[in-house]
Amino acid sequence: VQFGPGAAQTADTFASLGAGLRYRNPFEPGLAFVAGLSASQRSHANDREYNIATLDGSAGLVKTVGNDTWSLTAQANGMTLGGHSYRSALGATGQWQRNLNTREQVTGYLQYSDLRYGSFQGADQSIRDAHRWVAGAAYARVFENGLIAYAGGFLGGLDLLLGGQQA
């Protein structure tokens, strides 16, 4: 990798801390309310403009009928960089999971996020605002010796809003 003429190597130490809570309240057979909250912080000793903090929250419903589990969850995320709002996201995820037997399962999901960027180092980043869509599917199997096989794939799209005007 070649760096530009003004690039200089730097070194710094950092510390990271993260925590999370998950809650599940089954309010009738096969139907539960779920929620979660997590936070993380990475702080640098000297290069504080690279300090990162995140806060994530989600809430939704999970319905199980036989071997099928359906979930619909609303999500919110916030990220700061160097103490300034860097990105926020609001969205939703829908997922279906089927247990084929005690060792195999398949799943499919759809996810939507509305991404909003703040300013970074004095520059307006709203040109990066976007709607993001992802669809995916996966298969998992646990073998008798304890090994796990997993295969999955996804497709996604990003619609840039270009500073408030959709592209």
Short mmCIF file of C-alpha atoms in Angstrom, two decimals, residues 7-166:
data_model
loop_
_atom_site.label_atom_id
_atom_site.label_comp_id
_atom_site.label_asym_id
_atom_site.label_seq_id
_atom_site.Cartn_x
_atom_site.Cartn_y
_atom_site.Cartn_z
CA ALA A 7 0.77 10.50 5.42
CA ALA A 8 2.59 9.68 8.62
CA GLN A 9 2.65 6.53 10.70
CA THR A 10 1.12 6.88 14.14
CA ALA A 11 0.65 4.57 17.09
CA ASP A 12 -1.80 4.70 19.96
CA THR A 13 -3.23 2.47 22.64
CA PHE A 14 -6.93 1.99 23.18
CA ALA A 15 -9.38 0.28 25.50
CA SER A 16 -12.77 -1.20 24.61
CA LEU A 17 -15.79 -1.91 26.74
CA GLY A 18 -19.16 -3.29 25.74
CA ALA A 19 -22.33 -4.50 27.44
CA GLY A 20 -25.73 -5.74 26.42
CA LEU A 21 -29.08 -6.83 27.78
CA ARG A 22 -31.66 -9.13 26.21
CA TYR A 23 -35.25 -9.57 27.37
CA ARG A 24 -37.88 -12.12 26.37
CA ASN A 25 -41.43 -12.18 27.71
CA PRO A 26 -43.67 -14.99 26.47
CA PHE A 27 -47.17 -13.60 26.95
CA GLU A 28 -49.02 -16.56 25.45
CA PRO A 29 -47.95 -19.99 24.18
CA GLY A 30 -45.83 -19.57 21.05
CA LEU A 31 -45.77 -15.76 21.15
CA ALA A 32 -43.16 -13.61 22.88
CA PHE A 33 -42.08 -9.99 23.11
CA VAL A 34 -38.31 -9.59 22.72
CA ALA A 35 -36.10 -6.57 23.28
CA GLY A 36 -32.42 -5.81 23.48
CA LEU A 37 -30.03 -3.00 24.25
CA SER A 38 -26.27 -2.93 23.77
CA ALA A 39 -23.59 -0.29 24.06
CA SER A 40 -19.88 -0.20 23.31
CA GLN A 41 -17.05 2.29 23.62
CA ARG A 42 -13.52 2.26 22.23
CA SER A 43 -11.34 5.03 23.60
CA HIS A 44 -7.86 5.95 22.39
CA ALA A 45 -5.23 7.38 24.71
CA ASN A 46 -4.02 10.05 22.27
CA ASP A 47 -5.92 9.96 18.96
CA ARG A 48 -9.31 10.79 20.44
CA GLU A 49 -10.80 11.71 17.07
CA TYR A 50 -10.96 7.93 16.50
CA ASN A 51 -12.95 7.16 19.67
CA ILE A 52 -16.04 5.16 18.71
CA ALA A 53 -19.24 4.69 20.71
CA THR A 54 -22.32 2.74 19.64
CA LEU A 55 -25.77 2.27 21.10
CA ASP A 56 -28.13 -0.35 19.63
CA GLY A 57 -31.71 -1.14 20.58
CA SER A 58 -34.34 -3.51 19.25
CA ALA A 59 -37.85 -4.66 20.09
CA GLY A 60 -40.24 -7.01 18.41
CA LEU A 61 -42.37 -10.13 18.41
CA VAL A 62 -41.48 -13.80 17.92
CA LYS A 63 -44.15 -16.34 16.95
CA THR A 64 -43.50 -20.11 16.95
CA VAL A 65 -45.87 -22.55 15.26
CA GLY A 66 -44.62 -26.13 15.15
CA ASN A 67 -41.18 -26.17 13.52
CA ASP A 68 -41.49 -22.59 12.21
CA THR A 69 -40.45 -19.43 14.01
CA TRP A 70 -41.32 -15.98 12.65
CA SER A 71 -39.90 -12.74 14.03
CA LEU A 72 -40.42 -9.07 13.28
CA THR A 73 -38.11 -6.61 15.00
CA ALA A 74 -37.68 -2.83 14.94
CA GLN A 75 -34.10 -1.64 15.34
CA ALA A 76 -32.31 1.61 16.13
CA ASN A 77 -28.58 2.30 16.10
CA GLY A 78 -26.45 5.31 16.85
CA MET A 79 -22.70 5.75 16.39
CA THR A 80 -20.41 8.56 17.42
CA LEU A 81 -16.87 9.09 16.13
CA GLY A 82 -14.57 11.42 17.99
CA GLY A 83 -17.46 12.52 20.19
CA HIS A 84 -19.61 13.66 17.23
CA SER A 85 -22.70 12.01 15.81
CA TYR A 86 -21.46 9.95 12.87
CA ARG A 87 -24.36 7.72 11.82
CA SER A 88 -27.83 6.71 12.93
CA ALA A 89 -29.98 3.94 11.57
CA LEU A 90 -33.64 3.03 11.98
CA GLY A 91 -35.00 -0.14 10.49
CA ALA A 92 -36.75 -3.46 10.73
CA THR A 93 -35.92 -7.12 10.22
CA GLY A 94 -38.29 -9.97 9.43
CA GLN A 95 -37.06 -13.54 9.73
CA TRP A 96 -38.42 -17.04 9.22
CA GLN A 97 -36.67 -20.11 10.62
CA ARG A 98 -37.64 -23.75 10.17
CA ASN A 99 -36.15 -26.57 12.20
CA LEU A 100 -36.01 -29.44 9.73
CA ASN A 101 -35.08 -31.86 12.52
CA THR A 102 -33.03 -31.73 15.74
CA ARG A 103 -29.81 -31.09 13.78
CA GLU A 104 -30.79 -28.97 10.76
CA GLN A 105 -32.46 -25.65 10.14
CA VAL A 106 -33.07 -23.19 7.32
CA THR A 107 -33.77 -19.50 7.60
CA GLY A 108 -34.67 -16.54 5.43
CA TYR A 109 -34.75 -12.85 6.27
CA LEU A 110 -35.46 -9.37 4.95
CA GLN A 111 -33.93 -6.23 6.45
CA TYR A 112 -34.48 -2.53 5.82
CA SER A 113 -32.46 0.35 7.30
CA ASP A 114 -32.73 4.10 6.93
CA LEU A 115 -29.12 5.34 7.29
CA ARG A 116 -28.42 8.95 8.25
CA TYR A 117 -24.95 10.46 8.53
CA GLY A 118 -23.94 13.52 10.54
CA SER A 119 -20.94 15.73 9.99
CA PHE A 120 -17.39 14.46 10.36
CA GLN A 121 -14.42 16.75 10.92
CA GLY A 122 -16.59 19.71 9.94
CA ALA A 123 -17.81 18.20 6.67
CA ASP A 124 -21.50 17.48 6.09
CA GLN A 125 -21.91 13.75 5.35
CA SER A 126 -25.63 13.77 4.45
CA ILE A 127 -24.66 12.92 0.85
CA ARG A 128 -24.14 9.37 2.24
CA ASP A 129 -27.71 9.07 3.62
CA ALA A 130 -29.39 5.98 2.17
CA HIS A 131 -32.08 3.35 2.33
CA ARG A 132 -30.53 -0.13 2.59
CA TRP A 133 -32.30 -3.41 1.77
CA VAL A 134 -30.93 -6.89 2.41
CA ALA A 135 -32.48 -10.32 1.73
CA GLY A 136 -30.80 -13.54 2.74
CA ALA A 137 -31.11 -17.25 3.38
CA ALA A 138 -29.05 -19.85 5.24
CA TYR A 139 -28.80 -23.52 6.12
CA ALA A 140 -27.13 -24.99 9.22
CA ARG A 141 -26.41 -28.53 10.36
CA VAL A 142 -24.87 -29.92 13.55
CA PHE A 143 -23.05 -33.20 12.99
CA GLU A 144 -22.92 -36.00 15.55
CA ASN A 145 -19.27 -35.20 16.36
CA GLY A 146 -20.26 -31.61 17.28
CA LEU A 147 -18.97 -29.90 14.14
CA ILE A 148 -21.28 -27.33 12.60
CA ALA A 149 -21.76 -26.65 8.89
CA TYR A 150 -23.28 -23.35 7.80
CA ALA A 151 -23.98 -21.97 4.34
CA GLY A 152 -25.70 -18.70 3.64
CA GLY A 153 -26.01 -15.93 1.16
CA PHE A 154 -27.55 -12.51 0.83
CA LEU A 155 -28.32 -9.81 -1.68
CA GLY A 156 -28.54 -6.17 -0.84
CA GLY A 157 -29.20 -2.78 -2.29
CA LEU A 158 -28.52 0.80 -1.35
CA ASP A 159 -30.60 3.76 -2.51
CA LEU A 160 -28.56 6.91 -1.93
CA LEU A 161 -30.58 9.95 -0.92
CA LEU A 162 -27.90 12.42 -2.08
CA GLY A 163 -28.39 15.08 0.55
CA GLY A 164 -32.15 14.69 0.80
CA GLN A 165 -32.96 14.05 -2.86
CA GLN A 166 -33.28 10.37 -3.69
#
